[in-house]
Amino acid sequence: MQSAKSERSFVSVDPSKCIGCGLCEFACTIEKGEQFWNPICSRVRVVRMAPVFNFALSCRGCDDAKCVKSCPEKAIIQSETNKLLIIDEKKCKGCDWCVQACPHGGITIHIGTGKAIACNLCEGNPKCVEICPENALEIVHSDEETNKRFNDALENLPAATEKLAIQIKNKDWKPMLAASEQRAQKITEKLNDLNKTAFEKQHK
């Protein structure tokens, strides 16, 4: 039995809830002190594929981490507490081999430093999970949990797409606008929280 000390922990998304707003990316960049809230520098990244299917990607702390094995500089190791990546910036040459090796899109090269970056769960309190207006993100401990969420969302995708198409065809705008207004209100509240956090960080 795997000990709690080495239990995998990583951020997982429910695509059926994700609206592709990108607040998780901005929350990540603010927490990591990135300038200009640049989502390209985020450790979690949103993939927008359709109005009813969006999702976020981050490091899964794989048991058989291909990024670790692929690094020619031995710059990547895994945390003993959650198996997420620890990247030695002094050793990392930005060769991109880890990015190519990762099957989950969980590691990338920082556009400014040229070094590899990956999610570290904000040391236990991931800001992306906290800020998500639809509660689409949560911490899980296995690929099975994440895969089930994706598979369930994919299974429901045809019905959701058909429902959307019928609403548009019938010009049934009221429920769509009501849902849109609710989402906009949630996003506004979360943006206010992000602005407050960014202001406090800038004026410490």
Short mmCIF file of N, CA and C in Angstrom, two decimals, residues 22-175:
data_model
loop_
_atom_site.label_atom_id
_atom_site.label_comp_id
_atom_site.label_asym_id
_atom_site.label_seq_id
_atom_site.Cartn_x
_atom_site.Cartn_y
_atom_site.Cartn_z
N GLY A 22 -10.42 31.05 -18.05
CA GLY A 22 -8.99 31.34 -17.91
C GLY A 22 -8.59 31.97 -16.59
N LEU A 23 -9.53 32.10 -15.65
CA LEU A 23 -9.17 32.70 -14.36
C LEU A 23 -8.12 31.88 -13.62
N CYS A 24 -8.13 30.56 -13.83
CA CYS A 24 -7.13 29.71 -13.19
C CYS A 24 -5.72 30.09 -13.65
N GLU A 25 -5.59 30.43 -14.94
CA GLU A 25 -4.29 30.82 -15.46
C GLU A 25 -3.82 32.13 -14.83
N PHE A 26 -4.72 33.08 -14.72
CA PHE A 26 -4.36 34.37 -14.12
C PHE A 26 -4.03 34.23 -12.64
N ALA A 27 -4.82 33.41 -11.94
CA ALA A 27 -4.55 33.19 -10.51
C ALA A 27 -3.17 32.58 -10.31
N CYS A 28 -2.81 31.67 -11.19
CA CYS A 28 -1.50 31.02 -11.13
C CYS A 28 -0.38 32.02 -11.35
N THR A 29 -0.52 32.87 -12.36
CA THR A 29 0.55 33.82 -12.66
C THR A 29 0.71 34.86 -11.56
N ILE A 30 -0.40 35.27 -10.95
CA ILE A 30 -0.32 36.22 -9.85
C ILE A 30 0.39 35.58 -8.65
N GLU A 31 0.01 34.35 -8.33
CA GLU A 31 0.62 33.64 -7.20
C GLU A 31 2.11 33.45 -7.42
N LYS A 32 2.52 33.20 -8.67
CA LYS A 32 3.93 32.96 -8.97
C LYS A 32 4.69 34.25 -9.24
N GLY A 33 4.02 35.39 -9.11
CA GLY A 33 4.70 36.67 -9.26
C GLY A 33 5.04 37.05 -10.68
N GLU A 34 4.31 36.50 -11.66
CA GLU A 34 4.57 36.83 -13.06
C GLU A 34 4.07 38.24 -13.38
N GLN A 35 4.79 38.94 -14.21
CA GLN A 35 4.38 40.28 -14.60
C GLN A 35 3.26 40.23 -15.62
N PHE A 36 2.40 41.21 -15.57
CA PHE A 36 1.35 41.42 -16.57
C PHE A 36 0.31 40.29 -16.62
N TRP A 37 0.30 39.44 -15.59
CA TRP A 37 -0.70 38.36 -15.55
C TRP A 37 -0.65 37.51 -16.81
N ASN A 38 0.51 37.27 -17.32
CA ASN A 38 0.64 36.60 -18.62
C ASN A 38 0.26 35.12 -18.52
N PRO A 39 -0.88 34.69 -19.12
CA PRO A 39 -1.30 33.29 -19.01
C PRO A 39 -0.35 32.31 -19.67
N ILE A 40 0.50 32.79 -20.56
CA ILE A 40 1.48 31.91 -21.19
C ILE A 40 2.45 31.38 -20.13
N CYS A 41 2.62 32.12 -19.04
CA CYS A 41 3.53 31.72 -17.97
C CYS A 41 2.85 30.90 -16.89
N SER A 42 1.59 30.55 -17.10
CA SER A 42 0.84 29.80 -16.09
C SER A 42 1.27 28.35 -16.03
N ARG A 43 1.20 27.77 -14.83
CA ARG A 43 1.50 26.34 -14.65
C ARG A 43 0.28 25.48 -14.94
N VAL A 44 -0.89 26.10 -15.05
CA VAL A 44 -2.10 25.42 -15.48
C VAL A 44 -2.58 26.13 -16.74
N ARG A 45 -2.98 25.35 -17.75
CA ARG A 45 -3.33 25.97 -19.03
C ARG A 45 -4.68 25.48 -19.53
N VAL A 46 -5.47 26.42 -20.02
CA VAL A 46 -6.81 26.11 -20.49
C VAL A 46 -6.79 25.77 -21.97
N VAL A 47 -7.48 24.70 -22.32
CA VAL A 47 -7.66 24.32 -23.72
C VAL A 47 -9.14 24.53 -24.06
N ARG A 48 -9.38 25.39 -25.03
CA ARG A 48 -10.75 25.71 -25.42
C ARG A 48 -11.05 25.03 -26.76
N MET A 49 -11.89 24.00 -26.70
CA MET A 49 -12.17 23.21 -27.91
C MET A 49 -13.55 23.47 -28.48
N ALA A 50 -14.51 23.83 -27.63
CA ALA A 50 -15.87 24.05 -28.09
C ALA A 50 -16.63 24.77 -27.00
N PRO A 51 -17.78 25.37 -27.33
CA PRO A 51 -18.55 26.07 -26.30
C PRO A 51 -18.96 25.17 -25.14
N VAL A 52 -19.06 23.87 -25.40
CA VAL A 52 -19.50 22.97 -24.34
C VAL A 52 -18.40 21.99 -23.92
N PHE A 53 -17.16 22.24 -24.34
CA PHE A 53 -16.07 21.34 -23.93
C PHE A 53 -14.76 22.12 -23.84
N ASN A 54 -14.40 22.47 -22.63
CA ASN A 54 -13.14 23.12 -22.35
C ASN A 54 -12.49 22.37 -21.19
N PHE A 55 -11.18 22.47 -21.08
CA PHE A 55 -10.53 21.82 -19.94
C PHE A 55 -9.18 22.47 -19.66
N ALA A 56 -8.67 22.19 -18.46
CA ALA A 56 -7.38 22.72 -18.04
C ALA A 56 -6.38 21.58 -17.87
N LEU A 57 -5.13 21.88 -18.14
CA LEU A 57 -4.05 20.89 -18.02
C LEU A 57 -3.03 21.34 -16.99
N SER A 58 -2.55 20.39 -16.19
CA SER A 58 -1.45 20.68 -15.28
C SER A 58 -0.71 19.38 -14.98
N CYS A 59 0.42 19.51 -14.30
CA CYS A 59 1.23 18.33 -13.99
C CYS A 59 0.46 17.32 -13.15
N ARG A 60 0.57 16.02 -13.51
CA ARG A 60 -0.11 14.96 -12.77
C ARG A 60 0.80 14.22 -11.79
N GLY A 61 2.07 14.54 -11.78
CA GLY A 61 2.98 13.83 -10.88
C GLY A 61 2.97 12.33 -11.14
N CYS A 62 3.14 11.95 -12.38
CA CYS A 62 3.02 10.55 -12.79
C CYS A 62 3.93 9.61 -12.00
N ASP A 63 3.44 8.40 -11.76
CA ASP A 63 4.27 7.39 -11.09
C ASP A 63 5.49 7.05 -11.95
N ASP A 64 5.28 7.01 -13.26
CA ASP A 64 6.37 6.71 -14.19
C ASP A 64 6.62 7.97 -15.02
N ALA A 65 7.16 8.99 -14.36
CA ALA A 65 7.27 10.32 -14.97
C ALA A 65 8.25 10.34 -16.15
N LYS A 66 7.71 10.44 -17.34
CA LYS A 66 8.55 10.44 -18.55
C LYS A 66 9.39 11.70 -18.66
N CYS A 67 8.88 12.81 -18.11
CA CYS A 67 9.65 14.05 -18.16
C CYS A 67 10.94 13.92 -17.37
N VAL A 68 10.87 13.26 -16.21
CA VAL A 68 12.05 13.06 -15.37
C VAL A 68 13.09 12.21 -16.10
N LYS A 69 12.62 11.12 -16.72
CA LYS A 69 13.52 10.21 -17.43
C LYS A 69 14.14 10.85 -18.66
N SER A 70 13.39 11.77 -19.29
CA SER A 70 13.86 12.34 -20.56
C SER A 70 14.87 13.46 -20.38
N CYS A 71 14.93 14.06 -19.19
CA CYS A 71 15.79 15.24 -18.99
C CYS A 71 17.27 14.86 -19.05
N PRO A 72 18.01 15.37 -20.03
CA PRO A 72 19.42 15.02 -20.16
C PRO A 72 20.31 15.67 -19.11
N GLU A 73 19.78 16.71 -18.43
CA GLU A 73 20.56 17.42 -17.43
C GLU A 73 20.25 16.96 -16.01
N LYS A 74 19.33 15.99 -15.88
CA LYS A 74 18.89 15.52 -14.55
C LYS A 74 18.42 16.70 -13.69
N ALA A 75 17.68 17.60 -14.33
CA ALA A 75 17.22 18.81 -13.66
C ALA A 75 15.86 18.65 -13.00
N ILE A 76 15.19 17.50 -13.22
CA ILE A 76 13.83 17.30 -12.71
C ILE A 76 13.80 16.10 -11.76
N ILE A 77 13.29 16.33 -10.57
CA ILE A 77 13.01 15.24 -9.64
C ILE A 77 11.57 15.39 -9.16
N GLN A 78 11.09 14.42 -8.38
CA GLN A 78 9.72 14.49 -7.89
C GLN A 78 9.68 14.65 -6.38
N SER A 79 8.72 15.45 -5.92
CA SER A 79 8.54 15.69 -4.49
C SER A 79 8.19 14.39 -3.78
N GLU A 80 8.71 14.21 -2.58
CA GLU A 80 8.40 13.03 -1.78
C GLU A 80 6.99 13.12 -1.18
N THR A 81 6.44 14.33 -1.09
CA THR A 81 5.14 14.51 -0.44
C THR A 81 3.96 14.32 -1.39
N ASN A 82 4.10 14.75 -2.65
CA ASN A 82 2.95 14.64 -3.56
C ASN A 82 3.31 14.18 -4.98
N LYS A 83 4.60 13.93 -5.19
CA LYS A 83 5.11 13.45 -6.48
C LYS A 83 5.09 14.49 -7.60
N LEU A 84 4.75 15.73 -7.28
CA LEU A 84 4.85 16.76 -8.30
C LEU A 84 6.32 17.14 -8.52
N LEU A 85 6.57 17.88 -9.58
CA LEU A 85 7.94 18.10 -10.03
C LEU A 85 8.68 19.18 -9.27
N ILE A 86 9.95 18.94 -9.05
CA ILE A 86 10.86 19.94 -8.53
C ILE A 86 11.92 20.14 -9.61
N ILE A 87 11.99 21.36 -10.13
CA ILE A 87 12.87 21.65 -11.26
C ILE A 87 14.03 22.53 -10.81
N ASP A 88 15.23 22.06 -11.05
CA ASP A 88 16.44 22.80 -10.71
C ASP A 88 16.75 23.75 -11.86
N GLU A 89 16.46 25.03 -11.67
CA GLU A 89 16.64 26.00 -12.74
C GLU A 89 18.11 26.17 -13.14
N LYS A 90 19.01 25.89 -12.21
CA LYS A 90 20.44 26.02 -12.53
C LYS A 90 20.87 24.93 -13.51
N LYS A 91 20.24 23.76 -13.42
CA LYS A 91 20.59 22.66 -14.31
C LYS A 91 19.80 22.70 -15.62
N CYS A 92 18.56 23.18 -15.56
CA CYS A 92 17.68 23.16 -16.73
C CYS A 92 18.23 24.04 -17.85
N LYS A 93 18.31 23.47 -19.04
CA LYS A 93 18.81 24.21 -20.21
C LYS A 93 17.66 24.60 -21.16
N GLY A 94 16.44 24.25 -20.79
CA GLY A 94 15.30 24.61 -21.64
C GLY A 94 15.27 23.86 -22.96
N CYS A 95 15.75 22.62 -22.95
CA CYS A 95 15.87 21.86 -24.20
C CYS A 95 14.53 21.40 -24.75
N ASP A 96 13.48 21.39 -23.89
CA ASP A 96 12.13 21.03 -24.33
C ASP A 96 11.86 19.53 -24.39
N TRP A 97 12.84 18.71 -24.03
CA TRP A 97 12.63 17.26 -24.09
C TRP A 97 11.54 16.81 -23.12
N CYS A 98 11.49 17.45 -21.95
CA CYS A 98 10.46 17.09 -20.97
C CYS A 98 9.07 17.40 -21.49
N VAL A 99 8.93 18.51 -22.20
CA VAL A 99 7.63 18.90 -22.77
C VAL A 99 7.18 17.87 -23.79
N GLN A 100 8.11 17.44 -24.62
CA GLN A 100 7.78 16.45 -25.64
C GLN A 100 7.45 15.09 -25.04
N ALA A 101 8.08 14.79 -23.91
CA ALA A 101 7.88 13.48 -23.29
C ALA A 101 6.57 13.38 -22.51
N CYS A 102 6.06 14.50 -22.01
CA CYS A 102 4.87 14.49 -21.16
C CYS A 102 3.61 14.15 -21.96
N PRO A 103 2.86 13.12 -21.58
CA PRO A 103 1.65 12.74 -22.31
C PRO A 103 0.42 13.55 -21.90
N HIS A 104 0.57 14.42 -20.90
CA HIS A 104 -0.58 15.13 -20.36
C HIS A 104 -0.53 16.65 -20.54
N GLY A 105 0.50 17.16 -21.18
CA GLY A 105 0.61 18.61 -21.35
C GLY A 105 0.84 19.32 -20.04
N GLY A 106 1.50 18.66 -19.09
CA GLY A 106 1.63 19.20 -17.75
C GLY A 106 2.89 19.98 -17.46
N ILE A 107 3.77 20.13 -18.42
CA ILE A 107 5.02 20.86 -18.21
C ILE A 107 5.27 21.71 -19.45
N THR A 108 5.84 22.88 -19.25
CA THR A 108 6.10 23.77 -20.37
C THR A 108 7.38 24.57 -20.11
N ILE A 109 7.80 25.32 -21.10
CA ILE A 109 8.98 26.16 -20.96
C ILE A 109 8.54 27.61 -20.75
N HIS A 110 9.04 28.22 -19.69
CA HIS A 110 8.69 29.60 -19.37
C HIS A 110 9.19 30.52 -20.47
N ILE A 111 8.30 31.38 -20.96
CA ILE A 111 8.64 32.24 -22.10
C ILE A 111 9.72 33.26 -21.74
N GLY A 112 9.83 33.62 -20.45
CA GLY A 112 10.81 34.61 -20.05
C GLY A 112 12.14 34.03 -19.65
N THR A 113 12.11 32.98 -18.84
CA THR A 113 13.36 32.41 -18.32
C THR A 113 13.96 31.33 -19.22
N GLY A 114 13.11 30.72 -20.05
CA GLY A 114 13.59 29.62 -20.89
C GLY A 114 13.78 28.34 -20.11
N LYS A 115 13.25 28.27 -18.87
CA LYS A 115 13.37 27.10 -18.02
C LYS A 115 12.03 26.37 -17.95
N ALA A 116 12.09 25.08 -17.65
CA ALA A 116 10.87 24.29 -17.51
C ALA A 116 10.10 24.72 -16.26
N ILE A 117 8.77 24.71 -16.36
CA ILE A 117 7.92 25.03 -15.21
C ILE A 117 6.77 24.03 -15.15
N ALA A 118 6.29 23.77 -13.94
CA ALA A 118 5.16 22.85 -13.75
C ALA A 118 4.48 23.19 -12.44
N CYS A 119 3.25 22.76 -12.29
CA CYS A 119 2.45 23.02 -11.09
C CYS A 119 3.10 22.39 -9.86
N ASN A 120 3.09 23.14 -8.74
CA ASN A 120 3.54 22.58 -7.46
C ASN A 120 2.45 22.67 -6.40
N LEU A 121 1.20 22.82 -6.85
CA LEU A 121 0.03 22.91 -5.97
C LEU A 121 0.09 24.10 -5.02
N CYS A 122 0.88 25.12 -5.39
CA CYS A 122 1.02 26.30 -4.53
C CYS A 122 1.33 25.89 -3.10
N GLU A 123 2.14 24.84 -2.98
CA GLU A 123 2.57 24.32 -1.67
C GLU A 123 1.38 23.92 -0.80
N GLY A 124 0.34 23.38 -1.43
CA GLY A 124 -0.77 22.81 -0.68
C GLY A 124 -2.09 23.55 -0.80
N ASN A 125 -2.08 24.76 -1.35
CA ASN A 125 -3.31 25.54 -1.48
C ASN A 125 -3.40 26.13 -2.88
N PRO A 126 -3.69 25.30 -3.88
CA PRO A 126 -3.67 25.76 -5.27
C PRO A 126 -4.67 26.88 -5.55
N LYS A 127 -4.15 28.00 -6.02
CA LYS A 127 -4.99 29.16 -6.26
C LYS A 127 -5.95 28.97 -7.42
N CYS A 128 -5.58 28.10 -8.36
CA CYS A 128 -6.47 27.84 -9.50
C CYS A 128 -7.77 27.18 -9.02
N VAL A 129 -7.64 26.25 -8.08
CA VAL A 129 -8.82 25.57 -7.52
C VAL A 129 -9.67 26.57 -6.76
N GLU A 130 -9.02 27.42 -6.00
CA GLU A 130 -9.71 28.40 -5.17
C GLU A 130 -10.49 29.41 -6.00
N ILE A 131 -9.93 29.81 -7.16
CA ILE A 131 -10.52 30.90 -7.93
C ILE A 131 -11.57 30.43 -8.93
N CYS A 132 -11.60 29.15 -9.29
CA CYS A 132 -12.50 28.68 -10.34
C CYS A 132 -13.96 29.00 -10.02
N PRO A 133 -14.64 29.79 -10.85
CA PRO A 133 -16.02 30.20 -10.55
C PRO A 133 -17.04 29.08 -10.69
N GLU A 134 -16.68 28.00 -11.37
CA GLU A 134 -17.61 26.89 -11.59
C GLU A 134 -17.24 25.65 -10.79
N ASN A 135 -16.24 25.78 -9.91
CA ASN A 135 -15.77 24.63 -9.13
C ASN A 135 -15.42 23.43 -10.02
N ALA A 136 -14.80 23.72 -11.15
CA ALA A 136 -14.44 22.68 -12.11
C ALA A 136 -13.11 22.01 -11.77
N LEU A 137 -12.35 22.62 -10.88
CA LEU A 137 -11.03 22.10 -10.53
C LEU A 137 -11.03 21.56 -9.11
N GLU A 138 -10.32 20.47 -8.90
CA GLU A 138 -10.14 19.92 -7.56
C GLU A 138 -8.87 19.09 -7.51
N ILE A 139 -8.40 18.84 -6.32
CA ILE A 139 -7.22 18.00 -6.14
C ILE A 139 -7.65 16.55 -6.11
N VAL A 140 -7.00 15.72 -6.93
CA VAL A 140 -7.28 14.28 -6.96
C VAL A 140 -5.97 13.54 -6.74
N HIS A 141 -6.05 12.19 -6.70
CA HIS A 141 -4.87 11.41 -6.36
C HIS A 141 -4.58 10.26 -7.32
N SER A 142 -5.31 10.19 -8.44
CA SER A 142 -5.06 9.10 -9.38
C SER A 142 -5.50 9.48 -10.79
N ASP A 143 -4.89 8.83 -11.77
CA ASP A 143 -5.30 9.03 -13.16
C ASP A 143 -6.74 8.56 -13.37
N GLU A 144 -7.14 7.53 -12.63
CA GLU A 144 -8.49 6.99 -12.79
C GLU A 144 -9.55 8.05 -12.49
N GLU A 145 -9.30 8.85 -11.46
CA GLU A 145 -10.26 9.91 -11.11
C GLU A 145 -10.37 10.93 -12.23
N THR A 146 -9.23 11.34 -12.76
CA THR A 146 -9.22 12.32 -13.85
C THR A 146 -9.83 11.74 -15.12
N ASN A 147 -9.46 10.52 -15.47
CA ASN A 147 -9.97 9.90 -16.69
C ASN A 147 -11.48 9.72 -16.65
N LYS A 148 -12.01 9.40 -15.47
CA LYS A 148 -13.46 9.24 -15.35
C LYS A 148 -14.18 10.56 -15.61
N ARG A 149 -13.62 11.65 -15.12
CA ARG A 149 -14.24 12.95 -15.33
C ARG A 149 -14.24 13.31 -16.82
N PHE A 150 -13.15 13.01 -17.50
CA PHE A 150 -13.08 13.28 -18.93
C PHE A 150 -14.04 12.39 -19.70
N ASN A 151 -14.03 11.10 -19.38
CA ASN A 151 -14.90 10.17 -20.10
C ASN A 151 -16.37 10.49 -19.91
N ASP A 152 -16.75 10.86 -18.69
CA ASP A 152 -18.14 11.23 -18.43
C ASP A 152 -18.53 12.47 -19.23
N ALA A 153 -17.62 13.44 -19.28
CA ALA A 153 -17.91 14.67 -20.03
C ALA A 153 -18.02 14.38 -21.52
N LEU A 154 -17.15 13.53 -22.04
CA LEU A 154 -17.20 13.17 -23.46
C LEU A 154 -18.49 12.42 -23.79
N GLU A 155 -18.91 11.56 -22.87
CA GLU A 155 -20.13 10.78 -23.09
C GLU A 155 -21.35 11.68 -23.16
N ASN A 156 -21.33 12.75 -22.38
CA ASN A 156 -22.46 13.68 -22.35
C ASN A 156 -22.37 14.78 -23.39
N LEU A 157 -21.23 14.86 -24.09
CA LEU A 157 -21.02 15.95 -25.05
C LEU A 157 -22.05 15.98 -26.17
N PRO A 158 -22.39 14.85 -26.82
CA PRO A 158 -23.39 14.92 -27.91
C PRO A 158 -24.73 15.48 -27.45
N ALA A 159 -25.19 15.06 -26.28
CA ALA A 159 -26.48 15.54 -25.78
C ALA A 159 -26.40 17.04 -25.46
N ALA A 160 -25.29 17.46 -24.86
CA ALA A 160 -25.13 18.88 -24.53
C ALA A 160 -25.07 19.74 -25.79
N THR A 161 -24.37 19.24 -26.81
CA THR A 161 -24.27 19.96 -28.08
C THR A 161 -25.62 20.05 -28.77
N GLU A 162 -26.35 18.96 -28.75
CA GLU A 162 -27.68 18.94 -29.37
C GLU A 162 -28.62 19.91 -28.66
N LYS A 163 -28.56 19.94 -27.33
CA LYS A 163 -29.41 20.84 -26.56
C LYS A 163 -29.11 22.29 -26.91
N LEU A 164 -27.82 22.62 -27.01
CA LEU A 164 -27.42 23.97 -27.37
C LEU A 164 -27.89 24.33 -28.77
N ALA A 165 -27.74 23.40 -29.71
CA ALA A 165 -28.17 23.66 -31.09
C ALA A 165 -29.68 23.91 -31.16
N ILE A 166 -30.46 23.14 -30.41
CA ILE A 166 -31.92 23.30 -30.41
C ILE A 166 -32.31 24.65 -29.82
N GLN A 167 -31.65 25.04 -28.73
CA GLN A 167 -31.95 26.33 -28.12
C GLN A 167 -31.67 27.48 -29.08
N ILE A 168 -30.55 27.39 -29.79
CA ILE A 168 -30.21 28.45 -30.74
C ILE A 168 -31.19 28.46 -31.90
N LYS A 169 -31.51 27.28 -32.43
CA LYS A 169 -32.44 27.18 -33.56
C LYS A 169 -33.81 27.75 -33.20
N ASN A 170 -34.26 27.46 -31.97
CA ASN A 170 -35.58 27.92 -31.52
C ASN A 170 -35.53 29.33 -30.92
N LYS A 171 -34.37 29.93 -30.94
CA LYS A 171 -34.17 31.27 -30.38
C LYS A 171 -34.65 31.34 -28.93
N ASP A 172 -34.33 30.29 -28.19
CA ASP A 172 -34.73 30.19 -26.79
C ASP A 172 -33.65 30.85 -25.94
N TRP A 173 -33.63 32.18 -25.99
CA TRP A 173 -32.52 32.91 -25.42
C TRP A 173 -32.58 33.06 -23.91
N LYS A 174 -33.78 33.06 -23.34
CA LYS A 174 -33.91 33.38 -21.91
C LYS A 174 -33.07 32.49 -21.00
N PRO A 175 -33.17 31.16 -21.10
CA PRO A 175 -32.33 30.34 -20.21
C PRO A 175 -30.84 30.49 -20.50
#
